[in-house]
Each structure stands twice: as structure tokens, then as C-alpha cells.
Amino acid sequence: MQLLNAAVAALAPNNGTPASVISAVPYYSAYRSQTERFATSHYAWAGDAYIYAEQQSTVNGSSIEFVNTPNNPDGAIRDAVVNGSNAFVIYDLAYYWPHFTAITAARDDDVMLFTLSKVTGHAGSRLGWAIVKDYSVYSRLLKHVASLVIITSHETQLRATQLLRTINKAYSKQLIAKEKVPLGLPPTYYASKGLSFHYAYATLRHRWKRLNQTLETSQWLGLQLLDPSYCNFFKEVTGPSPAYAWVHCKEDSDEDCETLLFQAGIIARAGKNFGSSDQYARLSLLKRDCVFDNLVDHLSVMVSREDSNRPSDPKATLSTQ
């Protein structure tokens, strides 16, 4: 999280005109909240990248665009919206791992951000890293991070290094043996071999299929459309396995999708948190198996009641935001 603002601070020019920080809707909510909280005379939040692009010719100064690919909350593959000599881009690759999306090419962007939480699930470690091409930008980013009162401890960095080494060791054995492990095997098999990417993909792919099957007959709720693609990591075509479901409440009367889901016992994140319409809401697919099973049960009941009436207020709610 600290790297988001550090990258903005490193790219913002010191020429008296604040840079416009933007991201295409729907965007990860922290882009806006972090920028607004730590805004200085060098940069300020300017909202949707598409709207900015339309007004670009009338705007003075530079832009700094966050591109999250695949995107949180909708899993879409993205590229920069705004181009030009004064357009800087921060590629947030938190979800660019084979269990979330097909790895179609090696990334080679000027500023790239990663986080341990989406590689191994160790979100509590709060550790991320950046790859920066330009040394002067890297130096400014490093200076900004070093000035923070709270930084990642060396113990956490050591733990993260060991986790990544463990993953690398498991897949190095596979490469040395020139063995291609097929997809479609039980997740327990991958777990026994330490193949974490295979395990996570199998789990998320299964969840995405179940969710689609649950909502395929729904007249109220819809999911984002994601296409299969060839993955250079798995060496085969992989189907969608997103981290989140971007739920659309279809009826015009459903102006608040978050509330509609809450009435069915499900806690989601409203679309407004992502700069979008409240006819959308985000559900997390990263919870424990028991939580996901409970989510599917709640949605199944909700779909079964569509022909009768709206869901009534539940006694208990399920947090899947």
C-alpha cells in the first residue's frame, strides 16, 4: 500500500503544476483514497482516466495513471488510457499471476508494482515490491519509502524471501525434470507437490464455475464476462479464475446492489468505492472454502426467490467483500 503513494510521489514533477492522478473506472479504491489522503502541491486525484482523456487537450500539466491488470474489481486486462510525453503510468501487477489470469507475455513496463499478498496469500505481511526502469525515479521512490515512519520489518522481508524461494524451488524441480503438470487434477495433488500456482488456479477456477452456474438463471444478478486465453506459464489455454466477482444488479429499480445483496445475507463492497455505479458490487472469491460455500448457498436462495419476492432482512450476514 505504501508503494502506491511512493510511486506517485516519485513520478510527480516539481514544476509548480500538480500532476493529475487518474485511473479508469472501475478502479481499485486505494488509488483514490491514498492520493487524496497524501496529496501535496505536486499531485492531486483527478478521477476517471477516460474522462481525463477527453479533456486532456484543455488540461495543463502531466498525468499519472494507475493501471491495474488484471483489474480489481472486474478482472479485466487493461492498458493505459492516456498517452503522451507528459503521461506517466504505474502498472499495478498485484494480480498478474497465473492463478488469477493467463500470463500472455513478460511485463516490461517503466514502473511495476507487486505484492506478496496475492502471490502466497500472506496479506498480513503487508509487503510489496517495485521494479523501476529509470534510476532517477527509483531513487525518488526509495527516498520516499525511507522517510516513512512505519516500514516493513527485516523479519517480514526474510519471511517473504523464504516463501518465494519455496515456490521457486518447487517449480524448478518441475523444469529440471522437463515435466509438464497438467491442469484439471485435484487441488490436493498440487498441494502435495508444493505447486502453489496450480493449486490456486484449480481452486479459483472451480469457484468461478460454481458461481456462474449459480447465477446463470438469475434475472437479477449478472457477472462480468471473462475470456479464456493461452497461458505461457501453464503452457495451455486457461479459463477465467478471477479474484473477485463484479456483480451487476440488472433491474433499473436496483440502484443499490450492495443493499440488495445485504438483504440476502451477503456483505459486498458497493460500486461507488470503485468509482462506478451502485448497480454494481464486488464479492471476494479469496475467502476460505466454508465462506465461499456459504456465499453460494445464500446466492442460490436469492435466485430461487426471484419469482416470488425480494429477499427479506436476514438474521445473519455473510461478509464476502
XYZ file of C-alpha atoms in Angstrom:
321
model
C 0.000 0.000 0.000
C 2.881 2.376 0.801
C 4.332 1.814 -2.662
C 1.218 3.238 -4.330
C 1.767 6.700 -2.926
C 5.553 6.399 -3.137
C 5.322 5.709 -6.878
C 3.056 8.724 -7.383
C 5.415 10.950 -5.403
C 8.393 9.674 -7.413
C 6.745 10.404 -10.767
C 5.159 13.761 -9.903
C 7.128 16.632 -11.495
C 8.304 19.522 -9.367
C 7.382 22.287 -11.799
C 4.652 24.143 -9.922
C 1.760 22.409 -11.690
C 0.293 19.426 -9.826
C 0.075 16.159 -11.747
C -3.382 14.638 -12.239
C -3.599 11.139 -10.728
C -6.149 9.048 -12.622
C -7.408 5.503 -13.179
C -10.092 4.033 -15.427
C -13.420 3.186 -13.751
C -13.897 0.784 -12.061
C -10.622 1.254 -10.201
C -9.068 -0.099 -7.002
C -10.391 2.142 -4.235
C -6.981 2.744 -2.637
C -5.788 4.710 -5.666
C -8.220 7.458 -4.815
C -8.091 7.231 -1.015
C -4.273 7.142 -0.856
C -3.877 10.012 -3.297
C -6.440 12.201 -1.540
C -5.017 11.467 1.900
C -1.401 12.252 0.983
C -1.973 14.832 -1.763
C 0.615 17.609 -1.976
C 1.195 20.597 -4.221
C 2.834 18.160 -6.671
C -0.158 15.903 -7.402
C -3.914 15.527 -6.838
C -6.628 12.990 -7.593
C -8.412 13.710 -10.904
C -10.731 10.702 -11.250
C -11.639 8.570 -14.254
C -8.917 8.188 -16.884
C -11.467 8.111 -19.718
C -12.972 11.450 -18.716
C -9.475 12.905 -18.309
C -8.513 11.681 -21.790
C -11.496 13.513 -23.302
C -10.416 16.737 -21.603
C -6.663 16.196 -21.998
C -6.181 18.973 -24.536
C -7.572 21.531 -22.088
C -5.642 20.304 -19.029
C -2.280 21.756 -18.063
C 0.410 19.596 -16.538
C 1.121 15.887 -16.531
C -0.886 12.811 -15.596
C -0.041 9.747 -13.514
C -2.286 6.815 -14.378
C -2.765 3.677 -12.292
C -3.312 0.616 -14.485
C -4.307 -2.488 -12.533
C -4.146 -5.543 -14.797
C -5.967 -7.816 -14.328
C -8.167 -5.233 -12.707
C -9.611 -5.133 -9.213
C -12.644 -5.362 -9.098
C -13.656 -6.785 -12.506
C -10.659 -8.903 -13.586
C -10.330 -7.123 -16.944
C -6.988 -6.973 -18.759
C -6.049 -3.319 -19.108
C -3.597 -0.923 -20.660
C -3.063 2.796 -20.265
C -5.859 5.085 -21.448
C -3.861 8.318 -21.615
C -0.768 8.622 -23.802
C 1.753 11.353 -24.474
C 5.077 12.741 -23.306
C 3.536 14.031 -20.071
C 1.589 10.848 -19.319
C 3.204 8.598 -16.716
C 1.879 5.121 -15.937
C 2.097 2.938 -12.828
C 1.307 -0.687 -13.635
C -0.132 -2.395 -10.581
C 0.510 -6.092 -11.265
C -0.800 -7.405 -7.958
C -2.962 -9.958 -9.791
C -0.682 -10.700 -12.749
C -0.019 -14.246 -11.610
C -1.065 -17.489 -13.344
C -3.695 -18.407 -10.770
C -5.602 -15.163 -11.485
C -5.057 -14.689 -15.220
C -3.309 -16.169 -18.230
C 0.311 -14.985 -18.450
C 0.322 -13.868 -22.068
C 3.673 -12.054 -22.074
C 6.516 -10.949 -19.854
C 5.889 -7.470 -18.458
C 8.334 -4.746 -19.423
C 6.796 -1.554 -18.083
C 8.565 1.510 -16.702
C 7.053 1.238 -13.213
C 5.629 -2.080 -11.983
C 4.234 -2.835 -8.514
C 3.746 -6.264 -6.932
C 2.501 -7.559 -3.583
C 3.178 -10.739 -1.647
C -0.452 -10.977 -0.546
C -1.680 -12.060 -3.989
C 1.199 -14.480 -4.622
C 1.080 -16.546 -1.448
C -1.917 -15.152 0.429
C 0.207 -13.608 3.196
C -1.708 -10.330 3.164
C -0.894 -9.638 6.806
C 2.787 -9.245 5.974
C 1.938 -6.009 4.102
C 4.924 -6.448 1.804
C 5.209 -5.268 -1.767
C 7.995 -4.508 -4.204
C 8.565 -2.343 -7.249
C 10.529 -2.734 -10.466
C 11.513 0.659 -11.871
C 13.463 1.218 -15.088
C 14.516 4.837 -14.649
C 17.159 5.192 -11.949
C 16.164 8.749 -11.038
C 12.548 7.640 -10.493
C 13.795 4.681 -8.460
C 15.920 6.986 -6.300
C 12.989 9.288 -5.552
C 10.739 6.319 -4.779
C 13.333 4.840 -2.434
C 13.791 8.180 -0.680
C 10.039 8.479 -0.153
C 9.733 4.963 1.307
C 12.748 5.531 3.561
C 11.104 8.648 5.012
C 8.072 6.707 6.257
C 7.750 6.200 9.997
C 6.439 2.646 9.623
C 8.255 0.426 7.134
C 8.316 -3.312 6.527
C 10.491 -5.088 9.094
C 13.529 -7.122 8.089
C 11.877 -10.200 9.620
C 8.935 -9.790 7.255
C 11.274 -9.331 4.304
C 13.133 -12.509 5.275
C 9.872 -14.454 5.612
C 8.731 -13.235 2.198
C 12.045 -14.210 0.640
C 11.765 -17.715 2.057
C 8.201 -18.069 0.781
C 9.203 -17.041 -2.733
C 12.217 -19.352 -2.634
C 9.966 -22.249 -1.648
C 7.680 -21.595 -4.616
C 10.662 -21.231 -6.935
C 12.187 -24.486 -5.675
C 9.005 -26.470 -6.354
C 8.726 -25.196 -9.914
C 12.468 -25.500 -10.564
C 12.177 -29.242 -9.912
C 9.407 -29.390 -12.487
C 11.537 -27.557 -15.058
C 14.607 -29.713 -14.424
C 12.525 -32.850 -14.863
C 11.045 -31.327 -18.045
C 7.693 -32.386 -16.698
C 4.516 -30.544 -17.623
C 1.973 -30.882 -14.854
C -1.488 -30.729 -16.446
C -4.312 -28.624 -15.140
C -7.538 -30.315 -14.107
C -6.114 -32.506 -11.359
C -7.463 -32.281 -7.787
C -6.111 -29.306 -5.804
C -4.877 -31.728 -3.132
C -2.454 -33.228 -5.662
C -0.906 -29.843 -6.409
C -0.690 -29.082 -2.697
C 1.219 -32.324 -2.087
C 3.780 -31.271 -4.720
C 4.075 -27.703 -3.478
C 2.771 -26.343 -6.798
C 1.041 -23.307 -5.348
C 0.093 -21.656 -8.651
C -1.560 -24.857 -9.884
C -3.361 -25.272 -6.562
C -4.639 -21.692 -6.501
C -5.733 -21.790 -10.140
C -7.633 -25.058 -9.649
C -9.394 -23.628 -6.594
C -10.332 -20.287 -8.158
C -11.343 -21.849 -11.469
C -13.684 -24.216 -9.638
C -15.177 -21.312 -7.662
C -15.748 -19.229 -10.781
C -17.553 -22.129 -12.473
C -19.768 -22.681 -9.426
C -20.616 -19.008 -9.204
C -21.560 -18.850 -12.878
C -23.709 -21.970 -12.558
C -25.467 -20.473 -9.545
C -26.334 -17.219 -11.305
C -26.866 -18.450 -14.875
C -30.669 -18.446 -14.499
C -30.856 -15.251 -12.464
C -32.848 -12.332 -13.830
C -31.499 -10.026 -11.109
C -27.773 -10.650 -10.999
C -25.081 -10.849 -13.649
C -21.317 -11.423 -13.635
C -18.522 -9.882 -15.686
C -17.592 -11.682 -18.911
C -14.022 -13.003 -18.999
C -12.494 -14.959 -21.878
C -10.103 -17.933 -21.797
C -6.585 -17.327 -23.100
C -3.329 -19.191 -23.679
C -1.082 -19.056 -20.606
C 2.666 -19.155 -21.209
C 3.238 -20.325 -17.649
C 0.913 -23.334 -17.692
C 1.545 -23.914 -21.433
C -2.141 -24.322 -22.195
C -5.364 -22.365 -22.530
C -6.775 -21.393 -19.156
C -10.293 -20.315 -18.275
C -11.215 -17.328 -16.101
C -10.167 -17.564 -12.444
C -10.584 -14.021 -11.086
C -10.035 -12.888 -7.529
C -13.381 -11.084 -7.423
C -16.879 -11.268 -8.840
C -18.124 -7.930 -10.177
C -21.849 -8.352 -9.703
C -24.325 -6.323 -11.740
C -27.844 -5.874 -10.392
C -29.698 -5.762 -13.689
C -33.067 -4.217 -12.922
C -33.394 -0.449 -13.194
C -35.009 -0.366 -9.759
C -31.884 -1.942 -8.242
C -29.980 1.287 -7.718
C -28.134 -0.131 -4.719
C -26.710 -3.587 -5.409
C -24.868 -3.644 -2.085
C -28.156 -3.271 -0.195
C -29.907 -5.875 -2.324
C -27.174 -8.405 -1.546
C -27.178 -7.435 2.121
C -30.881 -8.203 2.302
C -29.973 -11.697 1.120
C -27.384 -12.059 3.889
C -24.299 -11.105 1.849
C -21.928 -8.247 2.624
C -20.367 -6.873 -0.565
C -18.449 -3.713 -1.485
C -20.551 -1.122 -3.277
C -19.665 0.042 -6.764
C -19.181 3.624 -5.567
C -15.997 2.507 -3.782
C -14.541 1.784 -7.214
C -15.789 4.961 -8.885
C -18.626 3.039 -10.510
C -22.417 2.885 -10.307
C -24.043 1.403 -7.222
C -25.784 -1.031 -9.551
C -22.519 -2.947 -9.174
C -20.936 -4.597 -6.140
C -17.817 -6.677 -5.546
C -17.678 -10.124 -3.977
C -14.363 -11.670 -2.965
C -13.561 -15.191 -4.150
C -10.448 -15.392 -1.962
C -12.098 -16.440 1.293
C -11.924 -19.851 2.966
C -13.829 -22.760 1.431
C -16.523 -22.650 4.109
C -17.148 -18.946 3.456
C -17.355 -19.461 -0.297
C -19.740 -22.397 0.137
C -21.897 -20.218 2.370
C -21.856 -17.465 -0.256
C -23.079 -19.864 -2.942
C -25.833 -21.078 -0.609
C -27.016 -17.505 0.012
C -26.970 -16.704 -3.705
C -28.843 -19.909 -4.535
C -31.610 -18.958 -2.116
C -31.677 -15.465 -3.563
C -32.063 -16.771 -7.125
C -34.767 -19.238 -6.074
C -36.840 -16.366 -4.641
C -36.712 -14.213 -7.759
C -40.114 -15.342 -8.993
C -41.761 -14.634 -5.649
C -40.411 -11.570 -3.911
C -37.347 -9.701 -2.794
C -35.158 -11.272 -0.086
C -36.076 -10.256 3.436
C -33.651 -8.960 6.027
C -31.577 -11.910 7.293
C -30.735 -12.752 10.871
C -27.086 -13.112 9.942
C -24.984 -11.756 7.125
C -22.016 -13.159 5.259
C -19.008 -10.936 4.574
C -17.586 -11.603 1.104
C -16.489 -8.138 0.117
